[in-house]
Amino acid sequence: MLLEKAREFINTMYRELNYSQSAIDSRLDEIKNEIAETGTYRHTSEELTYGARMAWRNSNRCIGRLFWETLIVQDARDVETNEAFIEAINTHLKEATNGGKIKSYITIFSPDQPPTIYNNQLIRYAGYEDKGDPAEREITKLAQHLGWQGAGTDFDVLPLIYQLPHETQMRMYELPPELVLEVPIEHRNFPKLKELGIKWYAVPIISNMDLKIGGITYGTVPFNGWYMVNEIAVRNFTDSYRYNLIEKVAEAFEFDTLKNTSFNKDRIVVELNDAVYHSFKKHNVSIVDHLTAAKQFEHFERNEKQAERQVTGKWSWLVPSLSPTLVSNYHHGYSNEMKEPNFFYKKKAEKTGCPFH
Ligand code: ARG
């Protein structure tokens, strides 16, 4: 089974990279022996990098896949100590943020003995009973049980909660503020928006997925791209079960009604995208608008066709949450088959909820 998966991956990768059949055969021989001897095998750094890039290419929910070949890999497979772990996290934050010119980046820890990261993303705001991000209430409670106390604002950056292999206790780490870039949100034409004090962090670093390459599962692989504006402006800010900001923004915009037929809710959503986009740009932080992202995805589809690969996708995720019908992916379907290498949500059982609840 492992050998089968390894074979499939090595064949695909090495052929894409135009390796000779004899190179493929000798690498497969090596892997076969290694599996016979040790029960597993270790990817070369080229395999690790290319495998992670393929996983991005195969991510059905991602509209940003045009750039799959630019993914930078930090090989942290040999990280064991707390110092080395924190160093790898800090390096990721720094390199990926890159002063605002965000780089797509992934840190890959050991497949056999990975440290566990409990956070959904490396940077995320705490969620309290009636403040902050409701999506993060569970991890916030966990942090509080471990002795953390947030300032109690809507935007308290959560500490990193993790556990090292061979240790029985969770550890907690406050991210150095200078490594957490944030953007205050304002609107060019609605100066009062600024007074709401809303902001968002620059880099979305997913930390709750597995990466599978050639039969090997990497369980701790924080990875990031850059934001598409509507992820923040539509989903994070206006979903009723997230920051739910429509009414507050209506007041800041001095709209006198939110009646359905005034179309003011829709207007607010559009203007919030304008605000988030231009606030990021003003602070020189990478971000893409939904129309450009969709164009880039069309480009990706053409590239893949050229390479004679089928593009798989999850329609409900690929269609942007702002003006969906204005972009091409709304108007056709995708096969949602999951090719490997790929990123996978962790199974419920291993899902790292708060052990105290
Ligand atoms: N939607 C998630 C959020 O708002 C981020 C998911 C990844 N997004 C990205 N552009 N790479 O935090």
PDB file of N, CA and C and ligand atoms in Angstrom, residues 56 62-64 121 123-124 133 200-201 203-206 223-228 230-232 235-236 242 288 317, ligand 1:
ATOM      1  N   TRP A  56      -0.708  21.649  -3.360  1.00  0.00           N
ATOM      2  CA  TRP A  56      -1.394  22.931  -3.588  1.00  0.00           C
ATOM      3  C   TRP A  56      -2.142  22.879  -4.934  1.00  0.00           C
ATOM      4  N   CYS A  62      -9.128  25.811  -3.607  1.00  0.00           N
ATOM      5  CA  CYS A  62      -8.279  27.013  -3.718  1.00  0.00           C
ATOM      6  C   CYS A  62      -8.351  27.662  -5.091  1.00  0.00           C
ATOM      7  N   ILE A  63      -8.692  28.938  -5.099  1.00  0.00           N
ATOM      8  CA  ILE A  63      -8.781  29.708  -6.353  1.00  0.00           C
ATOM      9  C   ILE A  63      -7.414  30.270  -6.739  1.00  0.00           C
ATOM     10  N   GLY A  64      -6.434  30.169  -5.838  1.00  0.00           N
ATOM     11  CA  GLY A  64      -5.132  30.818  -6.056  1.00  0.00           C
ATOM     12  C   GLY A  64      -4.050  29.912  -6.624  1.00  0.00           C
ATOM     13  N   GLN A 121      -5.212  28.400  12.730  1.00  0.00           N
ATOM     14  CA  GLN A 121      -4.235  29.157  11.960  1.00  0.00           C
ATOM     15  C   GLN A 121      -3.204  29.682  12.952  1.00  0.00           C
ATOM     16  N   ILE A 123      -1.951  32.612  13.142  1.00  0.00           N
ATOM     17  CA  ILE A 123      -2.419  33.918  13.619  1.00  0.00           C
ATOM     18  C   ILE A 123      -3.940  33.930  13.555  1.00  0.00           C
ATOM     19  N   ARG A 124      -4.573  34.244  14.658  1.00  0.00           N
ATOM     20  CA  ARG A 124      -6.025  34.218  14.709  1.00  0.00           C
ATOM     21  C   ARG A 124      -6.453  35.036  15.917  1.00  0.00           C
ATOM     22  N   ASP A 133     -13.630  36.854  17.637  1.00  0.00           N
ATOM     23  CA  ASP A 133     -14.034  36.000  16.517  1.00  0.00           C
ATOM     24  C   ASP A 133     -14.720  34.742  17.047  1.00  0.00           C
ATOM     25  N   TRP A 200      -7.378  43.495  10.389  1.00  0.00           N
ATOM     26  CA  TRP A 200      -7.191  42.070  10.145  1.00  0.00           C
ATOM     27  C   TRP A 200      -5.711  41.797  10.000  1.00  0.00           C
ATOM     28  N   TYR A 201      -5.328  40.547  10.230  1.00  0.00           N
ATOM     29  CA  TYR A 201      -3.917  40.178  10.092  1.00  0.00           C
ATOM     30  C   TYR A 201      -3.590  39.906   8.619  1.00  0.00           C
ATOM     31  N   VAL A 203      -1.446  37.606   7.113  1.00  0.00           N
ATOM     32  CA  VAL A 203      -1.104  36.303   6.533  1.00  0.00           C
ATOM     33  C   VAL A 203      -1.939  35.172   7.125  1.00  0.00           C
ATOM     34  N   PRO A 204      -2.769  34.526   6.293  1.00  0.00           N
ATOM     35  CA  PRO A 204      -3.576  33.402   6.770  1.00  0.00           C
ATOM     36  C   PRO A 204      -2.768  32.103   6.706  1.00  0.00           C
ATOM     37  N   ILE A 205      -2.311  31.616   7.861  1.00  0.00           N
ATOM     38  CA  ILE A 205      -1.438  30.435   7.881  1.00  0.00           C
ATOM     39  C   ILE A 205      -2.202  29.243   8.475  1.00  0.00           C
ATOM     40  N   ILE A 206      -2.772  28.441   7.579  1.00  0.00           N
ATOM     41  CA  ILE A 206      -3.584  27.287   7.980  1.00  0.00           C
ATOM     42  C   ILE A 206      -2.706  26.283   8.726  1.00  0.00           C
ATOM     43  N   PHE A 223       0.797  26.292   6.510  1.00  0.00           N
ATOM     44  CA  PHE A 223       1.060  26.813   5.164  1.00  0.00           C
ATOM     45  C   PHE A 223       0.200  28.043   4.896  1.00  0.00           C
ATOM     46  N   ASN A 224       0.695  28.910   4.030  1.00  0.00           N
ATOM     47  CA  ASN A 224      -0.065  30.122   3.717  1.00  0.00           C
ATOM     48  C   ASN A 224       0.094  30.586   2.284  1.00  0.00           C
ATOM     49  N   GLY A 225      -0.918  31.285   1.805  1.00  0.00           N
ATOM     50  CA  GLY A 225      -0.815  32.132   0.620  1.00  0.00           C
ATOM     51  C   GLY A 225      -1.067  33.547   1.101  1.00  0.00           C
ATOM     52  N   TRP A 226      -1.711  34.357   0.269  1.00  0.00           N
ATOM     53  CA  TRP A 226      -2.147  35.690   0.704  1.00  0.00           C
ATOM     54  C   TRP A 226      -3.660  35.735   0.568  1.00  0.00           C
ATOM     55  N   TYR A 227      -4.268  36.753   1.133  1.00  0.00           N
ATOM     56  CA  TYR A 227      -5.721  36.841   1.152  1.00  0.00           C
ATOM     57  C   TYR A 227      -6.322  37.271  -0.177  1.00  0.00           C
ATOM     58  N   MET A 228      -7.517  36.729  -0.447  1.00  0.00           N
ATOM     59  CA  MET A 228      -8.425  37.295  -1.439  1.00  0.00           C
ATOM     60  C   MET A 228      -9.380  38.176  -0.627  1.00  0.00           C
ATOM     61  N   ASN A 230     -12.410  39.215  -0.379  1.00  0.00           N
ATOM     62  CA  ASN A 230     -13.736  38.849   0.132  1.00  0.00           C
ATOM     63  C   ASN A 230     -13.685  37.824   1.262  1.00  0.00           C
ATOM     64  N   GLU A 231     -12.580  37.101   1.396  1.00  0.00           N
ATOM     65  CA  GLU A 231     -12.469  36.197   2.550  1.00  0.00           C
ATOM     66  C   GLU A 231     -12.611  37.000   3.841  1.00  0.00           C
ATOM     67  N   ILE A 232     -11.968  38.157   3.854  1.00  0.00           N
ATOM     68  CA  ILE A 232     -12.023  39.009   5.046  1.00  0.00           C
ATOM     69  C   ILE A 232     -13.300  39.850   5.040  1.00  0.00           C
ATOM     70  N   ARG A 235     -16.774  37.225   4.332  1.00  0.00           N
ATOM     71  CA  ARG A 235     -16.998  36.106   5.239  1.00  0.00           C
ATOM     72  C   ARG A 235     -16.628  36.456   6.689  1.00  0.00           C
ATOM     73  N   ASN A 236     -15.401  36.915   6.897  1.00  0.00           N
ATOM     74  CA  ASN A 236     -14.979  37.145   8.281  1.00  0.00           C
ATOM     75  C   ASN A 236     -15.707  38.331   8.920  1.00  0.00           C
ATOM     76  N   ARG A 242     -19.814  35.204  12.414  1.00  0.00           N
ATOM     77  CA  ARG A 242     -18.431  35.693  12.578  1.00  0.00           C
ATOM     78  C   ARG A 242     -18.492  37.106  13.174  1.00  0.00           C
ATOM     79  N   VAL A 288      -5.483  40.097  -3.051  1.00  0.00           N
ATOM     80  CA  VAL A 288      -5.993  40.074  -4.426  1.00  0.00           C
ATOM     81  C   VAL A 288      -7.508  40.260  -4.390  1.00  0.00           C
ATOM     82  N   TRP A 317     -16.594  26.443  -3.228  1.00  0.00           N
ATOM     83  CA  TRP A 317     -15.472  27.196  -2.665  1.00  0.00           C
ATOM     84  C   TRP A 317     -14.773  28.050  -3.713  1.00  0.00           C
TER      85      TRP A 317
HETATM   86  N1  ARG B   1     -10.640  31.970   4.657  1.00  0.00           N
HETATM   87  C1  ARG B   1      -9.608  31.880   5.636  1.00  0.00           C
HETATM   88  C2  ARG B   1      -9.592  33.141   6.485  1.00  0.00           C
HETATM   89  O1  ARG B   1     -10.314  34.053   6.234  1.00  0.00           O
HETATM   90  C3  ARG B   1      -8.239  31.712   4.997  1.00  0.00           C
HETATM   91  C4  ARG B   1      -8.109  30.537   4.072  1.00  0.00           C
HETATM   92  C5  ARG B   1      -6.876  30.582   3.196  1.00  0.00           C
HETATM   93  N2  ARG B   1      -6.899  31.716   2.331  1.00  0.00           N
HETATM   94  C6  ARG B   1      -5.932  32.083   1.490  1.00  0.00           C
HETATM   95  N3  ARG B   1      -6.100  33.148   0.775  1.00  0.00           N
HETATM   96  N4  ARG B   1      -4.832  31.369   1.363  1.00  0.00           N
HETATM   97  O2  ARG B   1      -8.817  33.264   7.398  1.00  0.00           O
END
